[in-house]
Backbone as CSV, one residue per row, in Angstrom:
resi,resn,N_x,N_y,N_z,CA_x,CA_y,CA_z,C_x,C_y,C_z
1,MET,23.229,-9.263,-64.028,22.389,-8.278,-64.723,23.222,-7.590,-65.798
2,ASN,22.740,-7.627,-67.054,23.483,-6.986,-68.123,23.112,-5.509,-68.215
3,SER,23.793,-4.796,-69.084,23.598,-3.351,-69.171,22.192,-2.989,-69.646
4,THR,21.622,-3.823,-70.515,20.266,-3.547,-71.000,19.252,-3.658,-69.883
5,GLN,19.394,-4.712,-69.034,18.486,-4.885,-67.913,18.611,-3.746,-66.916
6,ALA,19.865,-3.332,-66.647,20.091,-2.234,-65.715,19.483,-0.946,-66.240
7,PHE,19.638,-0.723,-67.551,19.067,0.485,-68.148,17.551,0.488,-68.025
8,SER,16.915,-0.655,-68.311,15.458,-0.745,-68.240,14.965,-0.508,-66.810
9,ARG,15.654,-1.138,-65.855,15.239,-0.960,-64.464,15.367,0.495,-64.036
10,ASN,16.490,1.117,-64.335,16.704,2.507,-63.945,15.730,3.444,-64.642
11,THR,15.404,3.137,-65.883,14.436,3.963,-66.609,13.078,3.908,-65.929
12,ILE,12.674,2.707,-65.522,11.379,2.551,-64.852,11.376,3.266,-63.509
13,LEU,12.436,3.082,-62.732,12.493,3.716,-61.416,12.531,5.232,-61.529
14,ASP,13.292,5.753,-62.489,13.342,7.207,-62.691,11.980,7.750,-63.083
15,SER,11.269,6.990,-63.902,9.941,7.422,-64.319,8.972,7.450,-63.135
16,VAL,9.065,6.438,-62.275,8.200,6.400,-61.086,8.504,7.586,-60.183
17,ARG,9.791,7.840,-59.934,10.169,8.956,-59.060,9.700,10.299,-59.631
18,ALA,9.730,10.434,-60.938,9.371,11.712,-61.564,7.869,11.924,-61.640
19,ASN,7.102,10.886,-61.385,5.648,10.998,-61.529,4.907,10.683,-60.233
20,GLN,5.507,11.072,-59.134,4.864,10.878,-57.845,3.702,11.855,-57.669
21,PRO,2.639,11.440,-57.014,1.542,12.373,-56.759,1.985,13.479,-55.807
22,ALA,1.289,14.568,-55.845,1.621,15.698,-54.971,1.446,15.300,-53.503
23,THR,2.296,15.845,-52.671,2.218,15.552,-51.242,0.927,16.114,-50.657
24,GLN,0.259,15.300,-49.875,-0.989,15.707,-49.243,-0.835,15.641,-47.727
25,PRO,-1.470,16.565,-47.023,-1.398,16.499,-45.555,-2.129,15.254,-45.043
26,MET,-1.673,14.747,-43.913,-2.341,13.613,-43.302,-3.750,14.009,-42.890
27,PRO,-4.711,13.113,-43.054,-6.084,13.461,-42.668,-6.199,13.614,-41.153
28,THR,-7.113,14.426,-40.741,-7.370,14.607,-39.318,-8.149,13.399,-38.805
29,ILE,-7.617,12.776,-37.770,-8.274,11.600,-37.203,-9.193,12.047,-36.074
30,PRO,-10.465,11.764,-36.177,-11.378,12.189,-35.104,-11.116,11.407,-33.832
31,HIS,-11.536,11.948,-32.714,-11.406,11.266,-31.436,-12.611,10.362,-31.226
32,PHE,-12.342,9.080,-31.087,-13.412,8.119,-30.848,-13.442,7.755,-29.365
33,HIS,-13.411,8.760,-28.529,-13.278,8.509,-27.104,-14.612,8.126,-26.475
34,SER,-14.565,7.059,-25.706,-15.717,6.710,-24.893,-15.566,7.390,-23.537
35,SER,-16.500,7.160,-22.658,-16.406,7.777,-21.342,-15.193,7.238,-20.599
36,LYS,-14.486,8.090,-19.909,-13.274,7.729,-19.196,-13.617,6.937,-17.943
37,PRO,-12.936,5.806,-17.706,-13.208,5.049,-16.476,-12.961,5.899,-15.236
38,ALA,-13.731,5.644,-14.207,-13.567,6.406,-12.972,-12.211,6.144,-12.342
39,ASP,-11.703,4.939,-12.488,-10.424,4.561,-11.896,-9.581,3.865,-12.953
40,LEU,-8.633,4.593,-13.538,-7.816,4.039,-14.618,-6.951,2.878,-14.125
41,VAL,-6.429,2.994,-12.920,-5.563,1.939,-12.394,-6.347,0.642,-12.204
42,ALA,-7.524,0.737,-11.597,-8.347,-0.454,-11.376,-8.770,-1.083,-12.696
43,THR,-9.107,-0.260,-13.680,-9.505,-0.767,-14.987,-8.336,-1.462,-15.668
44,PHE,-7.155,-0.857,-15.570,-5.955,-1.474,-16.146,-5.701,-2.842,-15.521
45,CYS,-5.792,-2.923,-14.193,-5.541,-4.189,-13.499,-6.535,-5.270,-13.931
46,ALA,-7.797,-4.900,-14.048,-8.810,-5.872,-14.473,-8.578,-6.315,-15.911
47,SER,-8.173,-5.381,-16.760,-7.964,-5.706,-18.178,-6.770,-6.629,-18.368
48,ILE,-5.672,-6.347,-17.687,-4.489,-7.188,-17.878,-4.706,-8.569,-17.286
49,ALA,-5.511,-8.665,-16.218,-5.804,-9.963,-15.620,-6.561,-10.856,-16.603
50,ARG,-7.425,-10.261,-17.422,-8.164,-11.035,-18.417,-7.244,-11.625,-19.480
51,MET,-6.062,-11.031,-19.622,-5.103,-11.499,-20.616,-3.938,-12.257,-19.980
52,ALA,-4.160,-12.748,-18.756,-3.190,-13.587,-18.035,-1.970,-12.818,-17.551
53,GLY,-2.051,-11.488,-17.531,-0.987,-10.693,-16.942,-1.239,-10.484,-15.462
54,VAL,-0.216,-10.016,-14.762,-0.291,-9.813,-13.311,0.223,-8.421,-12.986
55,VAL,-0.399,-7.776,-12.008,0.055,-6.475,-11.526,0.460,-6.616,-10.067
56,VAL,1.626,-6.087,-9.716,2.088,-6.081,-8.330,2.584,-4.681,-7.983
57,THR,2.711,-4.431,-6.690,3.169,-3.113,-6.221,4.411,-3.237,-5.348
58,GLU,5.067,-4.376,-5.356,6.264,-4.572,-4.549,7.449,-3.812,-5.125
59,ALA,8.491,-3.667,-4.303,9.747,-3.127,-4.794,10.359,-4.129,-5.763
60,VAL,10.996,-3.646,-6.803,11.489,-4.522,-7.859,12.497,-5.531,-7.332
61,HIS,13.361,-5.123,-6.395,14.407,-6.024,-5.918,13.811,-7.202,-5.144
62,SER,12.920,-6.912,-4.207,12.332,-7.980,-3.407,11.429,-8.869,-4.254
63,PHE,10.728,-8.276,-5.206,9.853,-9.077,-6.072,10.659,-10.066,-6.890
64,LEU,11.745,-9.609,-7.491,12.541,-10.484,-8.343,13.183,-11.610,-7.530
65,ARG,13.655,-11.306,-6.341,14.263,-12.339,-5.507,13.242,-13.401,-5.110
66,ALA,12.024,-12.963,-4.789,11.003,-13.912,-4.347,10.385,-14.685,-5.502
67,LYS,10.167,-14.024,-6.626,9.450,-14.641,-7.743,10.347,-15.519,-8.605
68,PHE,11.593,-15.099,-8.792,12.494,-15.811,-9.702,13.812,-16.153,-9.001
69,PRO,13.762,-16.927,-7.930,14.988,-17.215,-7.170,16.007,-18.037,-7.952
70,ASP,15.556,-18.781,-8.943,16.466,-19.658,-9.684,16.900,-19.078,-11.027
71,ALA,16.530,-17.843,-11.296,16.898,-17.231,-12.579,18.412,-17.072,-12.669
72,LYS,18.977,-17.550,-13.750,20.419,-17.441,-13.942,20.800,-16.225,-14.782
73,VAL,19.967,-15.873,-15.755,20.253,-14.722,-16.612,19.116,-13.725,-16.472
74,THR,19.409,-12.601,-15.830,18.430,-11.539,-15.646,18.879,-10.337,-16.454
75,CYS,18.139,-10.052,-17.501,18.474,-8.937,-18.395,17.730,-7.691,-17.949
76,SER,18.464,-6.649,-17.646,17.849,-5.401,-17.209,18.066,-4.308,-18.239
77,ALA,16.950,-3.709,-18.674,17.010,-2.564,-19.586,16.563,-1.301,-18.867
78,ILE,16.644,-1.305,-17.528,16.225,-0.160,-16.722,17.382,0.281,-15.835
79,PRO,17.413,1.552,-15.463,18.514,2.034,-14.627,18.407,1.641,-13.157
80,GLU,17.192,1.295,-12.694,17.033,1.036,-11.269,17.403,-0.365,-10.833
81,TYR,17.714,-1.238,-11.798,18.104,-2.599,-11.439,19.192,-3.074,-12.388
82,GLY,20.272,-3.575,-11.812,21.422,-3.906,-12.635,21.311,-5.208,-13.399
83,GLY,20.770,-6.265,-12.767,20.757,-7.562,-13.409,22.169,-8.064,-13.652
84,ASN,22.307,-9.133,-14.415,23.642,-9.607,-14.789,23.837,-9.636,-16.301
85,LEU,22.914,-8.989,-17.006,23.035,-8.852,-18.455,22.309,-7.599,-18.894
86,GLN,22.936,-6.828,-19.764,22.290,-5.662,-20.361,22.098,-5.916,-21.855
87,PRO,21.049,-5.347,-22.437,20.822,-5.571,-23.869,22.011,-5.188,-24.743
88,SER,22.752,-4.180,-24.330,23.884,-3.720,-25.136,24.987,-4.762,-25.255
89,SER,24.981,-5.765,-24.371,26.024,-6.789,-24.422,25.676,-7.926,-25.379
90,LEU,24.463,-7.914,-25.930,24.069,-8.959,-26.876,24.675,-8.665,-28.250
91,ASN,25.335,-9.648,-28.796,25.972,-9.470,-30.103,25.036,-9.781,-31.261
92,HIS,23.976,-10.548,-30.979,23.024,-10.921,-32.023,21.649,-11.042,-31.392
93,TRP,20.623,-10.705,-32.163,19.267,-10.702,-31.610,18.872,-12.055,-31.040
94,SER,19.391,-13.148,-31.602,18.996,-14.479,-31.145,19.546,-14.822,-29.772
95,GLU,20.553,-14.101,-29.314,21.123,-14.373,-27.998,20.144,-14.071,-26.872
96,ALA,19.087,-13.341,-27.175,18.077,-13.053,-26.154,17.355,-14.305,-25.689
97,SER,17.477,-15.398,-26.413,16.782,-16.637,-26.038,17.327,-17.246,-24.751
98,ARG,18.485,-16.808,-24.292,19.028,-17.350,-23.043,18.613,-16.548,-21.823
99,ILE,17.779,-15.526,-22.012,17.341,-14.682,-20.897,16.243,-15.389,-20.120
100,ASP,16.438,-15.525,-18.832,15.393,-16.074,-17.975,14.350,-15.006,-17.649
101,VAL,14.808,-13.865,-17.134,13.913,-12.779,-16.747,14.388,-11.496,-17.403
102,CYS,13.482,-10.787,-18.044,13.794,-9.499,-18.676,13.014,-8.396,-17.969
103,ILE,13.709,-7.330,-17.595,13.091,-6.236,-16.860,13.128,-4.984,-17.726
104,LEU,11.956,-4.397,-17.946,11.800,-3.234,-18.807,11.008,-2.162,-18.075
105,ARG,10.977,-0.976,-18.658,10.058,0.054,-18.188,9.230,0.527,-19.372
106,SER,7.937,0.660,-19.156,7.038,1.158,-20.192,6.703,2.623,-19.918
107,PRO,6.647,3.453,-20.959,6.274,4.856,-20.765,4.769,5.072,-20.682
108,MET,3.969,4.019,-20.937,2.515,4.220,-20.954,1.787,2.886,-20.839
109,GLY,0.673,2.902,-20.091,-0.230,1.761,-20.041,-1.587,2.152,-20.579
110,VAL,-2.382,1.181,-20.994,-3.712,1.425,-21.557,-4.748,0.709,-20.695
111,ALA,-5.616,1.470,-20.047,-6.595,0.885,-19.137,-7.563,-0.043,-19.855
112,GLU,-8.015,0.334,-21.032,-9.018,-0.428,-21.771,-8.578,-1.857,-22.053
113,THR,-7.304,-2.045,-22.376,-6.816,-3.344,-22.829,-5.790,-3.974,-21.894
114,GLY,-5.284,-3.230,-20.928,-4.221,-3.750,-20.083,-2.889,-3.846,-20.805
115,SER,-2.718,-3.035,-21.839,-1.494,-3.077,-22.642,-0.434,-2.140,-22.082
116,VAL,0.828,-2.448,-22.404,1.940,-1.550,-22.089,2.659,-1.203,-23.385
117,LEU,3.096,0.035,-23.484,3.808,0.509,-24.669,5.294,0.220,-24.516
118,LEU,5.888,-0.340,-25.565,7.331,-0.562,-25.612,7.834,-0.121,-26.979
119,SER,8.980,0.532,-26.989,9.582,0.944,-28.257,11.029,0.486,-28.281
120,ASP,11.710,0.808,-29.371,13.124,0.460,-29.466,13.949,1.161,-28.396
121,ILE,13.447,2.260,-27.824,14.168,2.926,-26.738,14.192,2.041,-25.502
122,GLU,13.026,1.547,-25.104,12.947,0.717,-23.903,13.602,-0.647,-24.107
123,LEU,13.417,-1.234,-25.290,13.909,-2.576,-25.542,15.406,-2.611,-25.824
124,GLN,15.891,-1.634,-26.560,17.287,-1.564,-27.000,17.600,-2.674,-28.009
125,VAL,17.253,-3.893,-27.673,17.287,-5.015,-28.616,15.866,-5.567,-28.643
126,ASN,15.194,-5.448,-29.763,13.751,-5.710,-29.807,13.360,-7.120,-29.380
127,THR,14.230,-8.090,-29.582,13.861,-9.474,-29.301,13.832,-9.818,-27.821
128,ILE,14.358,-8.958,-26.953,14.396,-9.327,-25.535,12.987,-9.468,-24.954
129,ALA,12.000,-8.796,-25.543,10.625,-8.884,-25.040,9.908,-10.135,-25.527
130,PHE,10.507,-10.867,-26.459,9.832,-12.020,-27.053,10.567,-13.331,-26.821
131,LEU,11.875,-13.260,-26.637,12.641,-14.479,-26.439,12.934,-14.766,-24.972
132,ALA,12.783,-13.773,-24.100,12.962,-14.006,-22.665,11.838,-14.896,-22.150
133,HIS,12.123,-15.663,-21.103,11.120,-16.567,-20.544,10.035,-15.814,-19.774
134,ASP,10.448,-14.803,-18.999,9.497,-14.056,-18.178,9.804,-12.566,-18.301
135,LEU,8.738,-11.755,-18.345,8.881,-10.312,-18.468,8.368,-9.628,-17.214
136,VAL,9.128,-8.632,-16.761,8.690,-7.754,-15.683,8.763,-6.333,-16.228
137,VAL,7.628,-5.656,-16.274,7.546,-4.319,-16.871,7.173,-3.308,-15.803
138,LEU,8.045,-2.357,-15.553,7.747,-1.295,-14.612,6.904,-0.234,-15.307
139,LEU,5.906,0.267,-14.600,4.994,1.253,-15.175,4.593,2.254,-14.104
140,ASP,4.726,3.516,-14.414,4.228,4.562,-13.528,2.710,4.617,-13.691
141,PRO,1.944,4.369,-12.622,0.482,4.358,-12.781,-0.087,5.698,-13.248
142,LYS,0.673,6.780,-13.098,0.214,8.078,-13.592,0.252,8.153,-15.112
143,GLN,0.926,7.189,-15.734,1.054,7.193,-17.191,0.065,6.246,-17.867
144,ILE,-1.011,5.892,-17.178,-2.049,5.047,-17.780,-3.086,5.931,-18.460
145,VAL,-3.365,5.645,-19.715,-4.387,6.381,-20.455,-5.642,5.522,-20.563
146,SER,-6.718,6.121,-21.010,-8.014,5.464,-20.975,-8.157,4.345,-21.994
147,ASN,-7.860,4.616,-23.269,-8.155,3.632,-24.307,-7.125,3.679,-25.432
148,ILE,-7.339,2.835,-26.424,-6.390,2.714,-27.526,-6.280,4.012,-28.326
149,HIS,-7.383,4.728,-28.480,-7.337,5.988,-29.227,-6.439,6.997,-28.514
150,ASP,-6.517,7.044,-27.190,-5.597,7.890,-26.438,-4.159,7.394,-26.599
151,ALA,-3.995,6.085,-26.588,-2.650,5.516,-26.679,-1.960,5.902,-27.983
152,TYR,-2.703,5.878,-29.089,-2.096,6.180,-30.383,-1.710,7.641,-30.541
153,GLU,-2.079,8.466,-29.585,-1.631,9.854,-29.609,-0.240,10.008,-28.990
154,HIS,0.275,8.931,-28.414,1.624,8.994,-27.853,2.625,9.265,-28.982
155,PRO,3.582,10.149,-28.759,4.517,10.506,-29.840,5.355,9.348,-30.346
156,TYR,5.514,8.291,-29.560,6.326,7.170,-30.029,5.793,6.572,-31.320
157,PHE,4.482,6.631,-31.524,3.919,6.024,-32.718,4.206,6.854,-33.972
158,LYS,4.692,8.058,-33.793,5.056,8.901,-34.933,6.565,9.101,-35.030
159,GLN,7.250,9.008,-33.893,8.665,9.366,-33.869,9.609,8.177,-33.844
160,ARG,9.146,7.045,-33.375,10.030,5.899,-33.226,9.899,4.933,-34.400
161,PRO,10.993,4.302,-34.796,10.904,3.323,-35.889,10.228,2.025,-35.475
162,TYR,10.160,1.772,-34.151,9.580,0.512,-33.682,8.849,0.764,-32.375
163,SER,7.543,0.546,-32.366,6.736,0.682,-31.150,5.650,-0.385,-31.176
164,LEU,5.291,-0.870,-30.005,4.239,-1.872,-29.933,3.478,-1.739,-28.624
165,LEU,2.268,-2.260,-28.619,1.468,-2.383,-27.409,1.402,-3.861,-27.063
166,MET,1.974,-4.224,-25.923,1.997,-5.619,-25.505,0.930,-5.839,-24.440
167,THR,0.138,-6.881,-24.618,-0.970,-7.172,-23.701,-0.803,-8.576,-23.145
168,GLY,-0.290,-8.684,-21.944,-0.146,-9.974,-21.304,0.971,-10.808,-21.903
169,PRO,1.195,-12.015,-21.358,2.191,-12.928,-21.920,1.693,-13.507,-23.226
170,SER,2.535,-14.311,-23.855,2.156,-14.890,-25.138,0.956,-15.816,-24.973
171,GLY,0.106,-15.818,-25.970,-1.080,-16.663,-25.936,-1.471,-17.069,-27.338
172,SER,-2.300,-18.069,-27.425,-2.778,-18.548,-28.720,-4.250,-18.921,-28.576
173,GLY,-5.077,-18.418,-29.482,-6.503,-18.722,-29.449,-6.920,-19.507,-30.670
174,ASP,-7.568,-20.653,-30.476,-7.982,-21.448,-31.628,-9.378,-21.043,-32.085
175,ILE,-9.884,-21.751,-33.065,-11.166,-21.386,-33.653,-12.320,-21.546,-32.669
176,GLY,-12.115,-22.347,-31.636,-13.157,-22.518,-30.634,-13.153,-21.441,-29.571
177,GLY,-12.235,-20.482,-29.695,-12.187,-19.380,-28.733,-11.478,-19.717,-27.444
178,ILE,-10.704,-20.796,-27.428,-9.960,-21.179,-26.238,-8.559,-20.584,-26.320
179,VAL,-8.190,-19.768,-25.345,-6.881,-19.122,-25.318,-5.964,-19.897,-24.387
180,VAL,-4.768,-20.177,-24.878,-3.778,-20.923,-24.111,-2.580,-20.026,-23.840
181,HIS,-2.159,-19.976,-22.587,-0.947,-19.248,-22.192,0.008,-20.232,-21.527
182,PRO,1.301,-20.160,-21.836,1.912,-19.324,-22.867,1.852,-20.013,-24.223
183,ALA,2.310,-19.280,-25.242,2.331,-19.846,-26.583,3.759,-19.788,-27.128
184,GLN,4.059,-18.791,-27.948,5.354,-18.779,-28.622,6.362,-17.805,-28.025
185,ALA,5.996,-17.057,-27.013,6.933,-16.050,-26.498,6.972,-16.127,-24.972
186,ALA,7.003,-14.973,-24.303,7.175,-14.948,-22.851,6.081,-15.747,-22.136
187,LYS,6.495,-16.505,-21.121,5.544,-17.329,-20.374,4.707,-16.495,-19.406
188,THR,5.305,-15.449,-18.839,4.581,-14.595,-17.903,4.909,-13.142,-18.183
189,LEU,3.961,-12.268,-17.873,4.196,-10.828,-17.922,3.650,-10.225,-16.636
190,THR,4.531,-9.585,-15.889,4.155,-8.931,-14.643,4.394,-7.436,-14.776
191,VAL,3.374,-6.658,-14.501,3.519,-5.197,-14.467,3.696,-4.783,-13.023
192,LEU,4.773,-4.091,-12.769,5.092,-3.631,-11.427,4.912,-2.120,-11.387
193,PHE,3.913,-1.653,-10.637,3.674,-0.215,-10.544,4.837,0.447,-9.817
194,SER,5.465,1.391,-10.495,6.646,2.047,-9.939,6.813,3.409,-10.585
195,PRO,6.835,4.498,-9.796,7.083,5.824,-10.367,8.428,5.850,-11.079
196,ALA,8.524,6.656,-12.097,9.771,6.758,-12.838,10.882,7.273,-11.928
197,PRO,12.063,6.652,-11.960,13.165,7.051,-11.080,13.885,8.279,-11.582
198,ASP,14.738,8.813,-10.745,15.631,9.877,-11.182,16.653,9.298,-12.123
199,ALA,17.077,10.104,-13.097,18.050,9.638,-14.077,19.343,9.202,-13.400
200,GLY,19.867,8.097,-13.863,21.142,7.634,-13.355,21.040,6.727,-12.152
201,GLN,19.865,6.522,-11.599,19.717,5.678,-10.433,19.793,4.216,-10.829
202,ARG,20.671,3.470,-10.179,20.802,2.037,-10.458,21.210,1.331,-9.173
203,THR,20.497,0.270,-8.866,20.843,-0.555,-7.722,20.687,-2.009,-8.117
204,GLY,20.918,-2.934,-7.195,20.686,-4.343,-7.473,21.836,-4.976,-8.205
């Protein structure tokens, strides 16, 4: 880039910065709430089942031993289970592809869709939720909200640089409406109902 090109670019950018519209407050979003389900937990379980997810109430240690006895790499992003790999030990996002089982905790579930909320806090390395073969997500059933409109009121959607609502394992739907599981990411997603632990608790 020569000096003339640099001057032209900087002139344009300076002009854009100097002519920004006045700051406006965010519009008030109305509540589009439907009637609240009588049983949020039951609704959540039915919704996630429709998306090929599974809900269990077993202890995390016994569930993992019984469900994934041959898992060689178990990545734990939760304090209550140690695993043999932590996200902080990954040097590159692509290294998550060697994870057999990934264990996370979600701060919120959505009854309407069977979704779980995950952010960069829970994931630590964002790719562990997509490159791992199987996902186990711990969720406090008291943290289930009614619908997506309630879910978007969670502060993570305003405060975190990365947040998502994950609904079941990976799937692909063609034009004929046939959904196939798995598709390009995790083969299974299991939600394990578990109250949030005390800080610092780790076993396994």
